[in-house]
Coordinates of N, CA and C in Angstrom, one line a residue:
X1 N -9.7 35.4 -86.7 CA -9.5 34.0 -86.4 C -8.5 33.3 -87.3
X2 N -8.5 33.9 -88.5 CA -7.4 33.3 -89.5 C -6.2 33.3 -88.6
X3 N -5.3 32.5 -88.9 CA -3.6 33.0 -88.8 C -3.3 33.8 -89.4
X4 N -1.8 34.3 -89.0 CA -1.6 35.8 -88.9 C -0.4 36.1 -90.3
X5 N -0.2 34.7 -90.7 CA 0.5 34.5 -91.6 C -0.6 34.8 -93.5
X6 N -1.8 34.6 -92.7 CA -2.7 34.7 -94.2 C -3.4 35.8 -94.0
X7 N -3.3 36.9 -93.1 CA -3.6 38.2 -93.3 C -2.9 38.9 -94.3
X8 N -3.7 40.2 -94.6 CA -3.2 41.1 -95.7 C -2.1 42.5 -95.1
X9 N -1.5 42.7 -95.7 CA -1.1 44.1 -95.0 C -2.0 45.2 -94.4
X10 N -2.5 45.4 -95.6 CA -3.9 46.2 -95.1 C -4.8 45.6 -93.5
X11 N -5.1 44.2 -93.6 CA -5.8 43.6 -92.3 C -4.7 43.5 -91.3
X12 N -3.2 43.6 -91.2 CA -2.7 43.5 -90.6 C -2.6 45.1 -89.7
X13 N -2.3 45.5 -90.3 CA -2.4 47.0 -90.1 C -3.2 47.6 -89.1
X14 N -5.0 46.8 -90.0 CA -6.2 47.8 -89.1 C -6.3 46.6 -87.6
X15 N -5.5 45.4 -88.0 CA -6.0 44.7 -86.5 C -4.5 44.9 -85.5
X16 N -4.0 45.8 -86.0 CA -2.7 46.3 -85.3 C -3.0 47.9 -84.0
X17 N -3.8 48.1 -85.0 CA -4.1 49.9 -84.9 C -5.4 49.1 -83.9
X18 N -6.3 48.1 -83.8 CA -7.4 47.9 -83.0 C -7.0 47.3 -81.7
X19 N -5.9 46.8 -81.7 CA -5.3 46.0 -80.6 C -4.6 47.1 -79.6
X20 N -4.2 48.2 -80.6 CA -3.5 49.0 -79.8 C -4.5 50.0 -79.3
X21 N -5.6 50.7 -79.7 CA -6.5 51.1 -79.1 C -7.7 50.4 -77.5
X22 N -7.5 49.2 -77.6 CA -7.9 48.6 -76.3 C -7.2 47.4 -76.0
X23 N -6.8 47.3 -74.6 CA -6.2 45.8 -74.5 C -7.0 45.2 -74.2
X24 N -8.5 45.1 -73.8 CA -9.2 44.2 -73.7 C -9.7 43.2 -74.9
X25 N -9.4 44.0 -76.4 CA -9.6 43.2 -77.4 C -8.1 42.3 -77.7
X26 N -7.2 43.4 -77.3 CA -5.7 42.8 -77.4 C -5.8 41.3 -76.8
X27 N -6.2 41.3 -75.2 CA -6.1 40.4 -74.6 C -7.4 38.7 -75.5
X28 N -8.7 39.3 -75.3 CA -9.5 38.5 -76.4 C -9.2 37.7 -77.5
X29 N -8.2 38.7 -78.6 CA -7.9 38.2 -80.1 C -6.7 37.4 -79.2
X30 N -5.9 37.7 -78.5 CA -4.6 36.3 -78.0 C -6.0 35.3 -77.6
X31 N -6.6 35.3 -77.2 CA -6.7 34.1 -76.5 C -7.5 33.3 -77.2
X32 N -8.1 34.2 -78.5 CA -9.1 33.8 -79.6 C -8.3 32.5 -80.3
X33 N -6.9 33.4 -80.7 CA -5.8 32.3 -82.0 C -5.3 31.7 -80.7
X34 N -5.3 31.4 -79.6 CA -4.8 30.3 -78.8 C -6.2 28.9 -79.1
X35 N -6.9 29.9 -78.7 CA -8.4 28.2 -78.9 C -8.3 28.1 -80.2
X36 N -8.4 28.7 -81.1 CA -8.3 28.6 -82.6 C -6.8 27.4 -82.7
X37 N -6.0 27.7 -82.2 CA -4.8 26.9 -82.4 C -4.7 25.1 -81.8
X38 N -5.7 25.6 -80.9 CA -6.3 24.4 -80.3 C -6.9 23.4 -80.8
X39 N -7.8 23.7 -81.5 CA -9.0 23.3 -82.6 C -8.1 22.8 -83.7
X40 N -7.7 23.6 -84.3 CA -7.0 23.3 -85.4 C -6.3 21.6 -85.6
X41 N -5.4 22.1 -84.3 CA -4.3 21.2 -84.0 C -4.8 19.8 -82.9
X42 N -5.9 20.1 -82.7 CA -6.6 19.3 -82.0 C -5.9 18.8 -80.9
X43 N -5.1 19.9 -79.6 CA -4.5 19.6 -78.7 C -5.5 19.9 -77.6
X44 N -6.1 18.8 -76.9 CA -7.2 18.9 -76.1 C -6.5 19.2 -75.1
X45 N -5.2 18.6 -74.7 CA -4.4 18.3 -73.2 C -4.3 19.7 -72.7
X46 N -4.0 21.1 -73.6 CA -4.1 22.5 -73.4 C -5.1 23.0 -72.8
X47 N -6.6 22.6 -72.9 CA -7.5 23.0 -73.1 C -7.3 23.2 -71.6
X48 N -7.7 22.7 -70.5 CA -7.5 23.1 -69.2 C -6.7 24.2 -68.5
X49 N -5.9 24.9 -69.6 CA -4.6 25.8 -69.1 C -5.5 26.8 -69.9
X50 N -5.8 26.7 -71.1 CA -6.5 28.1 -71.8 C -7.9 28.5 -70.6
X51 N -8.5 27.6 -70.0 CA -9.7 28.0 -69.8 C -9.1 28.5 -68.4
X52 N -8.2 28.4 -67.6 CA -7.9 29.2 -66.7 C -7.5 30.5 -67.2
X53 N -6.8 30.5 -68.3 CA -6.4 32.0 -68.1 C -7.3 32.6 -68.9
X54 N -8.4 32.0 -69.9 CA -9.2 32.8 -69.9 C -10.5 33.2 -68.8
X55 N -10.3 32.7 -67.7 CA -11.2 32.6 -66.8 C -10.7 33.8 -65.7
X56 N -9.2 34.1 -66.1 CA -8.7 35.3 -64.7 C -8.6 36.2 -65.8
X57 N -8.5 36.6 -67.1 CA -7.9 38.3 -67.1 C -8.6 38.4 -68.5
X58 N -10.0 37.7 -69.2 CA -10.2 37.7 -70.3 C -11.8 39.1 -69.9
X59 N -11.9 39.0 -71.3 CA -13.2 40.3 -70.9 C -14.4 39.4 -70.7
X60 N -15.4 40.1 -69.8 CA -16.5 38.9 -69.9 C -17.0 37.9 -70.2
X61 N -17.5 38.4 -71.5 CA -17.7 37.3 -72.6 C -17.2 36.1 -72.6
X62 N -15.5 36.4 -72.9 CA -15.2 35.2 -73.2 C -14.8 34.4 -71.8
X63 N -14.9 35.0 -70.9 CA -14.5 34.2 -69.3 C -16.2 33.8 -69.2
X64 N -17.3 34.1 -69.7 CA -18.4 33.2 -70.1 C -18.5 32.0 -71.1
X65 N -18.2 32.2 -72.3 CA -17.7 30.9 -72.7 C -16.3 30.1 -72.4
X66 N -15.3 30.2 -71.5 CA -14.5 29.4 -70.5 C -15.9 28.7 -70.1
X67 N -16.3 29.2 -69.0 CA -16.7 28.8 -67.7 C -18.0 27.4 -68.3
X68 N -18.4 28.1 -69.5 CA -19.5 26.8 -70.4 C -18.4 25.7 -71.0
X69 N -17.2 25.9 -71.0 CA -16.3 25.0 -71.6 C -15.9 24.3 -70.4
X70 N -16.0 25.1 -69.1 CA -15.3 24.1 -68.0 C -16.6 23.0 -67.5
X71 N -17.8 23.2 -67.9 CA -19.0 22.6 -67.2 C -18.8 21.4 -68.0
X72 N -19.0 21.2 -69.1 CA -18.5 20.0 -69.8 C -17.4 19.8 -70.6
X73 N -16.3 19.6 -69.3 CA -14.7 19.9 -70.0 C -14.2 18.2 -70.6
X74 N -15.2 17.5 -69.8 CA -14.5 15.8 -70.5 C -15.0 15.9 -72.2
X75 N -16.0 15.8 -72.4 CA -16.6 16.2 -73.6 C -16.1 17.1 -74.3
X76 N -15.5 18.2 -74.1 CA -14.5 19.2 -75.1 C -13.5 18.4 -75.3
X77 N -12.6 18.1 -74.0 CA -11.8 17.3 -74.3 C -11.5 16.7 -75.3
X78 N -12.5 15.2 -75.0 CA -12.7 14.4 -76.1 C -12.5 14.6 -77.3
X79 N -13.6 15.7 -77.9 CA -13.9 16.2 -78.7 C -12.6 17.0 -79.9
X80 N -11.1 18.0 -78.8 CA -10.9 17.9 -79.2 C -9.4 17.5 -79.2
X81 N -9.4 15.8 -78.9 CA -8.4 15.1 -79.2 C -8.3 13.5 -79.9
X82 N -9.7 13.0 -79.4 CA -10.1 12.1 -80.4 C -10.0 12.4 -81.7
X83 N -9.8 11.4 -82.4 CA -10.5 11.6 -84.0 C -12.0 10.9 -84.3
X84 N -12.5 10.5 -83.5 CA -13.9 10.3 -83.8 C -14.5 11.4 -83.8
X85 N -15.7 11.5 -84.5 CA -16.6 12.4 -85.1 C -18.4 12.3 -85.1
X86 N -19.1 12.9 -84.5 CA -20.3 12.7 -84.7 C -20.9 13.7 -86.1
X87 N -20.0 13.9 -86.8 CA -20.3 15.3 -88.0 C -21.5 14.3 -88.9
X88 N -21.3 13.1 -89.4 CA -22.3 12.4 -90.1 C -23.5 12.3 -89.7
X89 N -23.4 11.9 -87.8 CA -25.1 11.7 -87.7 C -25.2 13.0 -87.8
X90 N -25.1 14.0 -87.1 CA -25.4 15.4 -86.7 C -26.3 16.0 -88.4
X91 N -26.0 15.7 -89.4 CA -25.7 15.6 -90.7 C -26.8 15.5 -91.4
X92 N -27.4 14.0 -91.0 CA -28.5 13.7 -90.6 C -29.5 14.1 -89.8
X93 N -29.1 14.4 -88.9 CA -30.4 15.2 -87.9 C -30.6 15.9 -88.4
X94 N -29.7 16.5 -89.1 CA -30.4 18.3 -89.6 C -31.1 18.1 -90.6
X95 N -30.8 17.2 -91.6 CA -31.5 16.9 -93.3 C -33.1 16.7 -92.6
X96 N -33.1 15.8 -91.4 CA -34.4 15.0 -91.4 C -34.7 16.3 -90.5
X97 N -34.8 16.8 -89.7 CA -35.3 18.3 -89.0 C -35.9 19.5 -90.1
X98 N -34.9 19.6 -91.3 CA -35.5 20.6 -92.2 C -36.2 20.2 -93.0
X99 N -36.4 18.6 -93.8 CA -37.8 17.7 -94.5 C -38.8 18.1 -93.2
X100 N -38.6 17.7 -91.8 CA -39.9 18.2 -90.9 C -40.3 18.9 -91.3
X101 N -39.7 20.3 -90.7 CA -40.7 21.9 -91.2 C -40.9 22.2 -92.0
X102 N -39.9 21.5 -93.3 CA -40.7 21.9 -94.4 C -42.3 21.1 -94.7
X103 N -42.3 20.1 -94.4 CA -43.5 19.6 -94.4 C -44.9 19.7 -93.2
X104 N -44.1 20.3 -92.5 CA -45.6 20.6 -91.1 C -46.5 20.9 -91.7
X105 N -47.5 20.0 -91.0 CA -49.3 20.2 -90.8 C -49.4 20.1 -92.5
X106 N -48.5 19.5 -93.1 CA -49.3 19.3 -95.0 C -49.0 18.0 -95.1
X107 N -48.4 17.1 -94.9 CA -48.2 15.6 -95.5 C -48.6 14.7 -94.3
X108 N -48.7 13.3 -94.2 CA -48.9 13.0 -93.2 C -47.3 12.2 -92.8
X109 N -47.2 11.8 -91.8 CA -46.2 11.0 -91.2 C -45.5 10.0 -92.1
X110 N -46.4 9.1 -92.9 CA -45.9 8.3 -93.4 C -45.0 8.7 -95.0
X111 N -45.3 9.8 -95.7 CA -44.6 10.9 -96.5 C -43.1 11.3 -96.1
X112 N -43.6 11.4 -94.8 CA -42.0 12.1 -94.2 C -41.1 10.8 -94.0
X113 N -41.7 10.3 -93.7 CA -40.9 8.5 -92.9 C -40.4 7.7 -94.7
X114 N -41.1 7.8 -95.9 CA -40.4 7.8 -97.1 C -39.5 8.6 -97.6
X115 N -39.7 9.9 -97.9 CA -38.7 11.0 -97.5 C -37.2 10.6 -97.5
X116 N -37.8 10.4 -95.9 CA -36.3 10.1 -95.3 C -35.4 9.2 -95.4
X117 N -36.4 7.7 -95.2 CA -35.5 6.7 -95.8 C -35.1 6.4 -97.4
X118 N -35.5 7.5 -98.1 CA -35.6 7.2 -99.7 C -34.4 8.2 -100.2
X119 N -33.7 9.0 -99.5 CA -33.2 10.0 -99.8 C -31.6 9.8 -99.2
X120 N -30.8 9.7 -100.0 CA -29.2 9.5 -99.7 C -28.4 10.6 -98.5

């Protein structure tokens, strides 16, 4: 998934010799640094052109995650061409999810509910 500019000789080498032993991975790792390139660059407008062609000639797998990318393609979209961000709340959900389990069935509610609002 790195670019191909920050591989080593050595890694260049063994993912040269792996590419050439199947084109189904050949085909895969293209279409891998295409969505990778995507992301990166945060060119959503692409995203409808990658999920077709990963959808005609990719190996399973990944013509399975297309086809979950096309079911909620406004929302990838968005996601990656906006600059808004839900990374803070999400951030949050998790802090306050792992205070949960860590405290199940030992503290009561109102512990957790200080916890959380007491904690930056």
């Amino acid at each position: 998934m790195r670019p191909r500019e920050t591989l080593t000789e050595s890694q260049d080498a063994r993912l040269l010799q792996v590419r050439l032993a199947c084109p189904d991975i050949t085909r895969a790792c293209d279409l891998a640094r295409a969505f990778a390139d995507l992301v990166r660059h945060r060119r959503g407008y692409l995203l409808l052109e990658w999920i077709r062609q990963a959808e005609q000639d990719a190996p399973k797998p990944m013509q399975g995650f297309a086809g979950s990318l096309r079911q909620d393609l406004d929302a990838v979209t968005a996601g990656l061409t906006l600059s808004w961000s839900s990374g803070v709340t999400e951030g949050h959900v998790n802090r306050v999810k792992t205070l949960k389990r860590a405290m199940y069935g030992r503290a009561p509610f109102e512990l957790l509910r200080t916890r959380i609002l007491t904690q930056p």
